[in-house]
PDB file of C-alpha atoms and ligand atoms in Angstrom:
ATOM      1  CA  MET A   1       0.000   0.000   0.000  1.00  0.00           C
ATOM      2  CA  LYS A   2       1.066   3.601  -0.558  1.00  0.00           C
ATOM      3  CA  VAL A   3       0.614   6.916   1.227  1.00  0.00           C
ATOM      4  CA  LEU A   4       1.439  10.233  -0.430  1.00  0.00           C
ATOM      5  CA  GLY A   5       2.244  13.263   1.745  1.00  0.00           C
ATOM      6  CA  ILE A   6       1.519  16.624   0.062  1.00  0.00           C
ATOM      7  CA  VAL A   7       3.029  19.816   1.469  1.00  0.00           C
ATOM      8  CA  GLY A   8       1.354  23.118   0.606  1.00  0.00           C
ATOM      9  CA  SER A   9       3.958  25.384   2.200  1.00  0.00           C
ATOM     10  CA  ARG A  10       6.873  26.831   0.235  1.00  0.00           C
ATOM     11  CA  ARG A  11       9.104  26.625   3.328  1.00  0.00           C
ATOM     12  CA  LYS A  12      10.672  23.252   2.658  1.00  0.00           C
ATOM     13  CA  ASN A  13      12.149  23.033   6.130  1.00  0.00           C
ATOM     14  CA  GLY A  14       9.179  24.707   7.802  1.00  0.00           C
ATOM     15  CA  ASN A  15       6.450  23.466  10.121  1.00  0.00           C
ATOM     16  CA  THR A  16       4.153  21.833   7.560  1.00  0.00           C
ATOM     17  CA  SER A  17       6.996  19.920   5.902  1.00  0.00           C
ATOM     18  CA  TYR A  18       8.284  18.663   9.234  1.00  0.00           C
ATOM     19  CA  LEU A  19       4.895  17.603  10.583  1.00  0.00           C
ATOM     20  CA  VAL A  20       3.701  15.906   7.380  1.00  0.00           C
ATOM     21  CA  GLN A  21       7.034  14.030   7.275  1.00  0.00           C
ATOM     22  CA  GLN A  22       6.610  12.986  10.918  1.00  0.00           C
ATOM     23  CA  ALA A  23       3.133  11.642  10.141  1.00  0.00           C
ATOM     24  CA  LEU A  24       4.571   9.677   7.194  1.00  0.00           C
ATOM     25  CA  ASP A  25       7.373   8.298   9.379  1.00  0.00           C
ATOM     26  CA  SER A  26       4.785   6.895  11.778  1.00  0.00           C
ATOM     27  CA  ILE A  27       3.146   5.033   8.868  1.00  0.00           C
ATOM     28  CA  GLU A  28       6.135   3.606   6.969  1.00  0.00           C
ATOM     29  CA  CYS A  29       6.257  -0.173   7.511  1.00  0.00           C
ATOM     30  CA  LYS A  30       6.561  -3.476   5.669  1.00  0.00           C
ATOM     31  CA  GLU A  31       3.054  -3.114   4.202  1.00  0.00           C
ATOM     32  CA  ILE A  32       3.036   0.642   3.531  1.00  0.00           C
ATOM     33  CA  GLU A  33       5.409   2.763   1.418  1.00  0.00           C
ATOM     34  CA  THR A  34       5.384   6.532   1.837  1.00  0.00           C
ATOM     35  CA  LYS A  35       6.428   9.462  -0.350  1.00  0.00           C
ATOM     36  CA  LEU A  36       6.506  13.210   0.283  1.00  0.00           C
ATOM     37  CA  VAL A  37       5.953  15.857  -2.386  1.00  0.00           C
ATOM     38  CA  PHE A  38       6.331  19.615  -2.093  1.00  0.00           C
ATOM     39  CA  LEU A  39       3.795  21.412  -4.274  1.00  0.00           C
ATOM     40  CA  SER A  40       6.345  24.229  -4.698  1.00  0.00           C
ATOM     41  CA  ASP A  41       8.444  21.844  -6.824  1.00  0.00           C
ATOM     42  CA  TYR A  42       5.594  21.706  -9.335  1.00  0.00           C
ATOM     43  CA  ASN A  43       4.119  24.387 -11.531  1.00  0.00           C
ATOM     44  CA  ILE A  44       0.378  23.892 -11.021  1.00  0.00           C
ATOM     45  CA  LYS A  45      -2.207  26.240 -12.500  1.00  0.00           C
ATOM     46  CA  GLY A  46      -5.747  26.566 -11.164  1.00  0.00           C
ATOM     47  CA  CYS A  47      -8.623  24.689 -12.811  1.00  0.00           C
ATOM     48  CA  THR A  48     -10.073  26.593 -15.792  1.00  0.00           C
ATOM     49  CA  GLY A  49     -13.502  24.955 -15.563  1.00  0.00           C
ATOM     50  CA  CYS A  50     -13.248  23.890 -19.226  1.00  0.00           C
ATOM     51  CA  GLU A  51     -14.892  20.509 -18.514  1.00  0.00           C
ATOM     52  CA  GLY A  52     -12.302  18.915 -20.814  1.00  0.00           C
ATOM     53  CA  CYS A  53     -12.040  16.082 -18.269  1.00  0.00           C
ATOM     54  CA  LYS A  54     -15.750  15.266 -18.326  1.00  0.00           C
ATOM     55  CA  ASP A  55     -15.634  12.052 -20.348  1.00  0.00           C
ATOM     56  CA  THR A  56     -12.067  10.886 -19.796  1.00  0.00           C
ATOM     57  CA  TYR A  57     -11.422  11.893 -16.124  1.00  0.00           C
ATOM     58  CA  LYS A  58      -8.127  13.312 -17.400  1.00  0.00           C
ATOM     59  CA  CYS A  59      -7.237  16.979 -17.039  1.00  0.00           C
ATOM     60  CA  VAL A  60      -6.300  18.608 -20.358  1.00  0.00           C
ATOM     61  CA  ILE A  61      -3.996  21.278 -18.843  1.00  0.00           C
ATOM     62  CA  THR A  62      -0.413  20.363 -19.699  1.00  0.00           C
ATOM     63  CA  ASP A  63       1.497  21.508 -16.622  1.00  0.00           C
ATOM     64  CA  ASP A  64       3.295  19.737 -13.769  1.00  0.00           C
ATOM     65  CA  MET A  65       0.056  18.433 -12.252  1.00  0.00           C
ATOM     66  CA  GLN A  66       0.330  15.741 -14.932  1.00  0.00           C
ATOM     67  CA  LYS A  67       3.359  14.404 -13.007  1.00  0.00           C
ATOM     68  CA  LEU A  68       1.312  14.206  -9.820  1.00  0.00           C
ATOM     69  CA  TYR A  69      -1.811  12.465 -11.188  1.00  0.00           C
ATOM     70  CA  PRO A  70      -0.145   9.012 -11.379  1.00  0.00           C
ATOM     71  CA  LEU A  71       1.156   9.385  -7.799  1.00  0.00           C
ATOM     72  CA  ILE A  72      -2.301  10.367  -6.559  1.00  0.00           C
ATOM     73  CA  LEU A  73      -3.994   7.522  -8.399  1.00  0.00           C
ATOM     74  CA  GLU A  74      -1.606   4.876  -7.074  1.00  0.00           C
ATOM     75  CA  ALA A  75      -1.802   6.140  -3.468  1.00  0.00           C
ATOM     76  CA  ASP A  76      -4.264   4.368  -1.171  1.00  0.00           C
ATOM     77  CA  ALA A  77      -4.234   7.421   1.082  1.00  0.00           C
ATOM     78  CA  ILE A  78      -2.988  10.994   1.088  1.00  0.00           C
ATOM     79  CA  ILE A  79      -1.891  13.362   3.830  1.00  0.00           C
ATOM     80  CA  THR A  80      -2.360  17.010   2.907  1.00  0.00           C
ATOM     81  CA  GLY A  81      -0.694  19.712   4.976  1.00  0.00           C
ATOM     82  CA  SER A  82      -1.083  23.459   4.672  1.00  0.00           C
ATOM     83  CA  PRO A  83      -0.224  26.444   6.793  1.00  0.00           C
ATOM     84  CA  THR A  84      -2.930  29.027   7.292  1.00  0.00           C
ATOM     85  CA  TYR A  85      -2.538  31.939   4.890  1.00  0.00           C
ATOM     86  CA  PHE A  86      -5.170  34.554   5.678  1.00  0.00           C
ATOM     87  CA  TYR A  87      -7.609  32.102   7.303  1.00  0.00           C
ATOM     88  CA  ASN A  88      -7.321  29.621   4.450  1.00  0.00           C
ATOM     89  CA  ILE A  89      -5.009  27.181   2.655  1.00  0.00           C
ATOM     90  CA  THR A  90      -2.073  28.411   0.562  1.00  0.00           C
ATOM     91  CA  ALA A  91      -2.520  29.223  -3.129  1.00  0.00           C
ATOM     92  CA  ASP A  92      -0.433  26.137  -4.028  1.00  0.00           C
ATOM     93  CA  MET A  93      -2.727  23.810  -2.064  1.00  0.00           C
ATOM     94  CA  LYS A  94      -5.815  25.493  -3.508  1.00  0.00           C
ATOM     95  CA  ALA A  95      -4.613  25.026  -7.099  1.00  0.00           C
ATOM     96  CA  PHE A  96      -3.689  21.396  -6.347  1.00  0.00           C
ATOM     97  CA  ILE A  97      -7.149  20.623  -4.936  1.00  0.00           C
ATOM     98  CA  GLU A  98      -8.934  22.402  -7.792  1.00  0.00           C
ATOM     99  CA  ARG A  99      -7.081  20.208 -10.256  1.00  0.00           C
ATOM    100  CA  LEU A 100      -8.470  17.067  -8.607  1.00  0.00           C
ATOM    101  CA  TYR A 101     -11.801  18.095 -10.162  1.00  0.00           C
ATOM    102  CA  CYS A 102     -11.120  15.681 -13.025  1.00  0.00           C
ATOM    103  CA  PHE A 103     -11.662  12.806 -10.567  1.00  0.00           C
ATOM    104  CA  GLN A 104     -15.145  13.977  -9.651  1.00  0.00           C
ATOM    105  CA  VAL A 105     -18.060  12.592 -11.649  1.00  0.00           C
ATOM    106  CA  PHE A 106     -21.524  14.107 -12.062  1.00  0.00           C
ATOM    107  CA  ALA A 107     -24.683  12.504 -13.481  1.00  0.00           C
ATOM    108  CA  GLU A 108     -25.390  13.827 -17.000  1.00  0.00           C
ATOM    109  CA  ASP A 109     -28.958  14.874 -16.170  1.00  0.00           C
ATOM    110  CA  ASP A 110     -28.594  15.942 -12.534  1.00  0.00           C
ATOM    111  CA  ARG A 111     -25.611  17.835 -11.091  1.00  0.00           C
ATOM    112  CA  SER A 112     -26.821  17.067  -7.569  1.00  0.00           C
ATOM    113  CA  VAL A 113     -25.886  13.422  -8.167  1.00  0.00           C
ATOM    114  CA  TRP A 114     -22.146  12.885  -8.024  1.00  0.00           C
ATOM    115  CA  SER A 115     -19.505  10.279  -7.341  1.00  0.00           C
ATOM    116  CA  SER A 116     -15.772  10.086  -7.960  1.00  0.00           C
ATOM    117  CA  ILE A 117     -13.033   7.953  -9.435  1.00  0.00           C
ATOM    118  CA  ASN A 118     -11.885   7.168  -5.885  1.00  0.00           C
ATOM    119  CA  GLU A 119     -15.333   5.909  -4.908  1.00  0.00           C
ATOM    120  CA  ALA A 120     -15.483   3.829  -8.082  1.00  0.00           C
ATOM    121  CA  LEU A 121     -12.117   2.296  -7.115  1.00  0.00           C
ATOM    122  CA  GLY A 122     -13.379   1.372  -3.631  1.00  0.00           C
ATOM    123  CA  GLY A 123     -12.673   4.535  -1.612  1.00  0.00           C
ATOM    124  CA  LYS A 124      -9.469   5.995  -0.215  1.00  0.00           C
ATOM    125  CA  TYR A 125      -8.333   7.643   3.017  1.00  0.00           C
ATOM    126  CA  ALA A 126      -6.904  11.016   3.956  1.00  0.00           C
ATOM    127  CA  VAL A 127      -5.410  12.870   6.892  1.00  0.00           C
ATOM    128  CA  VAL A 128      -5.516  16.648   6.913  1.00  0.00           C
ATOM    129  CA  ILE A 129      -2.951  18.763   8.786  1.00  0.00           C
ATOM    130  CA  ALA A 130      -3.510  22.508   9.257  1.00  0.00           C
ATOM    131  CA  ILE A 131      -0.954  24.759  10.925  1.00  0.00           C
ATOM    132  CA  CYS A 132      -1.219  28.361  12.073  1.00  0.00           C
ATOM    133  CA  GLU A 133       0.585  30.939  14.119  1.00  0.00           C
ATOM    134  CA  GLN A 134      -2.164  32.275  16.374  1.00  0.00           C
ATOM    135  CA  ASN A 135      -3.393  30.855  19.705  1.00  0.00           C
ATOM    136  CA  ASP A 136      -7.072  30.886  18.889  1.00  0.00           C
ATOM    137  CA  LYS A 137      -8.640  28.280  16.570  1.00  0.00           C
ATOM    138  CA  LYS A 138     -10.780  30.948  14.936  1.00  0.00           C
ATOM    139  CA  ASP A 139      -7.623  32.531  13.503  1.00  0.00           C
ATOM    140  CA  MET A 140      -6.994  29.308  11.602  1.00  0.00           C
ATOM    141  CA  GLY A 141     -10.166  30.137   9.670  1.00  0.00           C
ATOM    142  CA  PHE A 142     -11.136  27.513   7.057  1.00  0.00           C
ATOM    143  CA  THR A 143      -7.697  25.954   6.584  1.00  0.00           C
ATOM    144  CA  ALA A 144      -8.608  22.416   7.670  1.00  0.00           C
ATOM    145  CA  GLU A 145     -12.085  22.454   6.111  1.00  0.00           C
ATOM    146  CA  ALA A 146     -10.730  23.849   2.815  1.00  0.00           C
ATOM    147  CA  MET A 147      -8.849  20.553   2.510  1.00  0.00           C
ATOM    148  CA  SER A 148     -11.218  18.061   4.178  1.00  0.00           C
ATOM    149  CA  LYS A 149     -14.456  19.116   2.437  1.00  0.00           C
ATOM    150  CA  PRO A 150     -13.186  18.735  -1.145  1.00  0.00           C
ATOM    151  CA  LEU A 151     -11.323  15.538  -0.263  1.00  0.00           C
ATOM    152  CA  GLU A 152     -14.508  14.009   1.146  1.00  0.00           C
ATOM    153  CA  GLY A 153     -16.341  15.006  -2.042  1.00  0.00           C
ATOM    154  CA  LEU A 154     -13.568  13.277  -3.989  1.00  0.00           C
ATOM    155  CA  GLY A 155     -14.093   9.967  -2.193  1.00  0.00           C
ATOM    156  CA  TYR A 156     -11.425  10.213   0.524  1.00  0.00           C
ATOM    157  CA  ARG A 157     -12.596   9.347   4.024  1.00  0.00           C
ATOM    158  CA  VAL A 158     -10.790  11.845   6.244  1.00  0.00           C
ATOM    159  CA  VAL A 159      -9.801   9.668   9.202  1.00  0.00           C
ATOM    160  CA  GLU A 160      -8.170  12.493  11.153  1.00  0.00           C
ATOM    161  CA  THR A 161      -8.021  16.281  10.960  1.00  0.00           C
ATOM    162  CA  VAL A 162      -5.133  17.785  12.919  1.00  0.00           C
ATOM    163  CA  LYS A 163      -5.151  21.486  13.776  1.00  0.00           C
ATOM    164  CA  ILE A 164      -1.909  22.818  15.247  1.00  0.00           C
ATOM    165  CA  LEU A 165      -1.810  26.337  16.636  1.00  0.00           C
ATOM    166  CA  LYS A 166       1.036  28.549  17.828  1.00  0.00           C
ATOM    167  CA  LEU A 167       3.651  27.671  15.206  1.00  0.00           C
ATOM    168  CA  PHE A 168       5.223  30.660  13.513  1.00  0.00           C
ATOM    169  CA  LYS A 169       8.951  30.348  12.910  1.00  0.00           C
ATOM    170  CA  LYS A 170      10.219  27.556  10.685  1.00  0.00           C
ATOM    171  CA  GLU A 171      11.745  25.642  13.542  1.00  0.00           C
ATOM    172  CA  ASP A 172       8.824  26.048  16.025  1.00  0.00           C
ATOM    173  CA  SER A 173       7.429  22.583  15.269  1.00  0.00           C
ATOM    174  CA  LEU A 174      10.749  20.925  16.171  1.00  0.00           C
ATOM    175  CA  LYS A 175      10.313  22.124  19.765  1.00  0.00           C
ATOM    176  CA  ASN A 176       6.610  21.344  20.021  1.00  0.00           C
ATOM    177  CA  GLN A 177       6.221  17.861  21.463  1.00  0.00           C
ATOM    178  CA  ASP A 178       2.394  18.057  21.511  1.00  0.00           C
ATOM    179  CA  ALA A 179       2.258  18.855  17.795  1.00  0.00           C
ATOM    180  CA  LEU A 180       4.592  15.979  17.069  1.00  0.00           C
ATOM    181  CA  GLU A 181       2.487  13.570  19.136  1.00  0.00           C
ATOM    182  CA  GLU A 182      -0.710  14.729  17.425  1.00  0.00           C
ATOM    183  CA  VAL A 183       0.524  14.150  13.878  1.00  0.00           C
ATOM    184  CA  LYS A 184       2.044  10.821  14.851  1.00  0.00           C
ATOM    185  CA  ARG A 185      -1.243   9.710  16.396  1.00  0.00           C
ATOM    186  CA  ALA A 186      -3.067  10.720  13.207  1.00  0.00           C
ATOM    187  CA  GLY A 187      -0.509   8.820  11.092  1.00  0.00           C
ATOM    188  CA  GLU A 188      -0.850   5.723  13.253  1.00  0.00           C
ATOM    189  CA  LYS A 189      -4.636   5.868  12.984  1.00  0.00           C
ATOM    190  CA  LEU A 190      -4.379   6.055   9.199  1.00  0.00           C
ATOM    191  CA  LYS A 191      -1.944   3.125   9.169  1.00  0.00           C
ATOM    192  CA  LYS A 192      -4.258   1.001  11.350  1.00  0.00           C
ATOM    193  CA  THR A 193      -7.252   1.895   9.167  1.00  0.00           C
ATOM    194  CA  MET A 194      -5.387   0.831   6.025  1.00  0.00           C
ATOM    195  CA  ILE A 195      -4.233  -2.442   7.561  1.00  0.00           C
ATOM    196  CA  LEU A 196      -7.734  -3.163   8.896  1.00  0.00           C
ATOM    197  CA  ARG A 197      -9.143  -2.625   5.428  1.00  0.00           C
ATOM    198  CA  LYS A 198      -6.546  -4.942   3.872  1.00  0.00           C
ATOM    199  CA  GLU A 199      -7.262  -7.674   6.442  1.00  0.00           C
ATOM    200  CA  THR A 200     -11.013  -7.257   5.984  1.00  0.00           C
ATOM    201  CA  LYS A 201     -10.633  -7.574   2.216  1.00  0.00           C
ATOM    202  CA  GLU A 202      -8.659 -10.808   2.624  1.00  0.00           C
ATOM    203  CA  LYS A 203     -11.086 -12.215   5.198  1.00  0.00           C
ATOM    204  CA  PHE A 204     -14.158 -11.291   3.196  1.00  0.00           C
ATOM    205  CA  LYS A 205     -12.890 -13.243   0.174  1.00  0.00           C
ATOM    206  CA  SER A 206     -13.207 -16.456   2.176  1.00  0.00           C
ATOM    207  CA  TYR A 207     -16.560 -15.610   3.743  1.00  0.00           C
TER     208      TYR A 207
HETATM  209  C1  FMN B 301       0.877  35.216   3.857  1.00  0.00           C
HETATM  210  C2  FMN B 301       0.720  34.661   5.244  1.00  0.00           C
HETATM  211  C3  FMN B 301      -0.538  34.674   5.839  1.00  0.00           C
HETATM  212  C4  FMN B 301      -0.720  34.115   7.104  1.00  0.00           C
HETATM  213  N1  FMN B 301      -1.978  34.123   7.660  1.00  0.00           N
HETATM  214  C5  FMN B 301      -2.179  33.580   8.889  1.00  0.00           C
HETATM  215  C6  FMN B 301      -3.485  33.572   9.484  1.00  0.00           C
HETATM  216  O1  FMN B 301      -4.476  34.019   8.911  1.00  0.00           O
HETATM  217  N2  FMN B 301      -3.614  33.031  10.739  1.00  0.00           N
HETATM  218  C7  FMN B 301      -2.538  32.506  11.424  1.00  0.00           C
HETATM  219  O2  FMN B 301      -2.700  32.055  12.557  1.00  0.00           O
HETATM  220  N3  FMN B 301      -1.295  32.462  10.855  1.00  0.00           N
HETATM  221  C8  FMN B 301      -1.087  32.976   9.615  1.00  0.00           C
HETATM  222  N4  FMN B 301       0.179  32.952   9.049  1.00  0.00           N
HETATM  223  C9  FMN B 301       1.287  32.266   9.754  1.00  0.00           C
HETATM  224  C10 FMN B 301       1.602  30.866   9.234  1.00  0.00           C
HETATM  225  O3  FMN B 301       0.442  30.077   9.154  1.00  0.00           O
HETATM  226  C11 FMN B 301       2.610  30.163  10.183  1.00  0.00           C
HETATM  227  O4  FMN B 301       3.809  30.915  10.232  1.00  0.00           O
HETATM  228  C12 FMN B 301       2.928  28.727   9.815  1.00  0.00           C
HETATM  229  O5  FMN B 301       3.636  28.124  10.864  1.00  0.00           O
HETATM  230  C13 FMN B 301       3.764  28.618   8.536  1.00  0.00           C
HETATM  231  O6  FMN B 301       3.941  27.251   8.237  1.00  0.00           O
HETATM  232  P1  FMN B 301       5.229  26.709   7.425  1.00  0.00           P
HETATM  233  O7  FMN B 301       6.416  26.826   8.341  1.00  0.00           O
HETATM  234  O8  FMN B 301       4.900  25.313   7.116  1.00  0.00           O
HETATM  235  O9  FMN B 301       5.345  27.541   6.198  1.00  0.00           O
HETATM  236  C14 FMN B 301       0.385  33.541   7.805  1.00  0.00           C
HETATM  237  C15 FMN B 301       1.658  33.557   7.193  1.00  0.00           C
HETATM  238  C16 FMN B 301       1.832  34.106   5.935  1.00  0.00           C
HETATM  239  C17 FMN B 301       3.207  34.113   5.313  1.00  0.00           C
END
């Protein structure tokens, strides 16, 4: 099985990078491979709403998101991490999520009926990590929800949403034991969920 960590901060050695990596480290095992990507290494434009993906589920924009689609499709779970930028996710994370639109499927005659490629493939899992500087959760705004809501719509069950406050400087997360514990716990929960699903699949075959 595979888990893809996706970092929406441009500070490669900042808080989001460190905490997403820590979550991945708590998952890596014989059964699960992990990989981390920094969205800042990719040139990803926002969705244009052209509907060019409607029949093929493939985005027609020829930018670096094309390099990420295969990684997303082969991952059984993803961990998205973003710092709060003005009460919301970063522009990089927003563009990345918009471009997952090609995996959402709507009924021809009724836009209120939808599914997704992930649901068609049996469902996937996600963990969401949101990080902000302020002490009060309200100053984190919609950061966590701006990731979890679209991911749920795209057929990812969000098994854990981690909200970490009071991290400002790049190295703040290194000194924050509680933050470290929280992301590790979320990673371990994701790992257990994935293993439970695998075991259930094997057991159900012989039912
Ligand atoms: C453009 C910008 C906007 C920000 N907006 C907020 C905000 O609305 N609320 C908040 O608590 N922190 C805000 N911050 C602080 C960052 O969320 C915080 O420094 C975080 O730890 C950065 O994560 P990183 O090290 O992974 O880049 C903002 C920082 C920047 C650069």
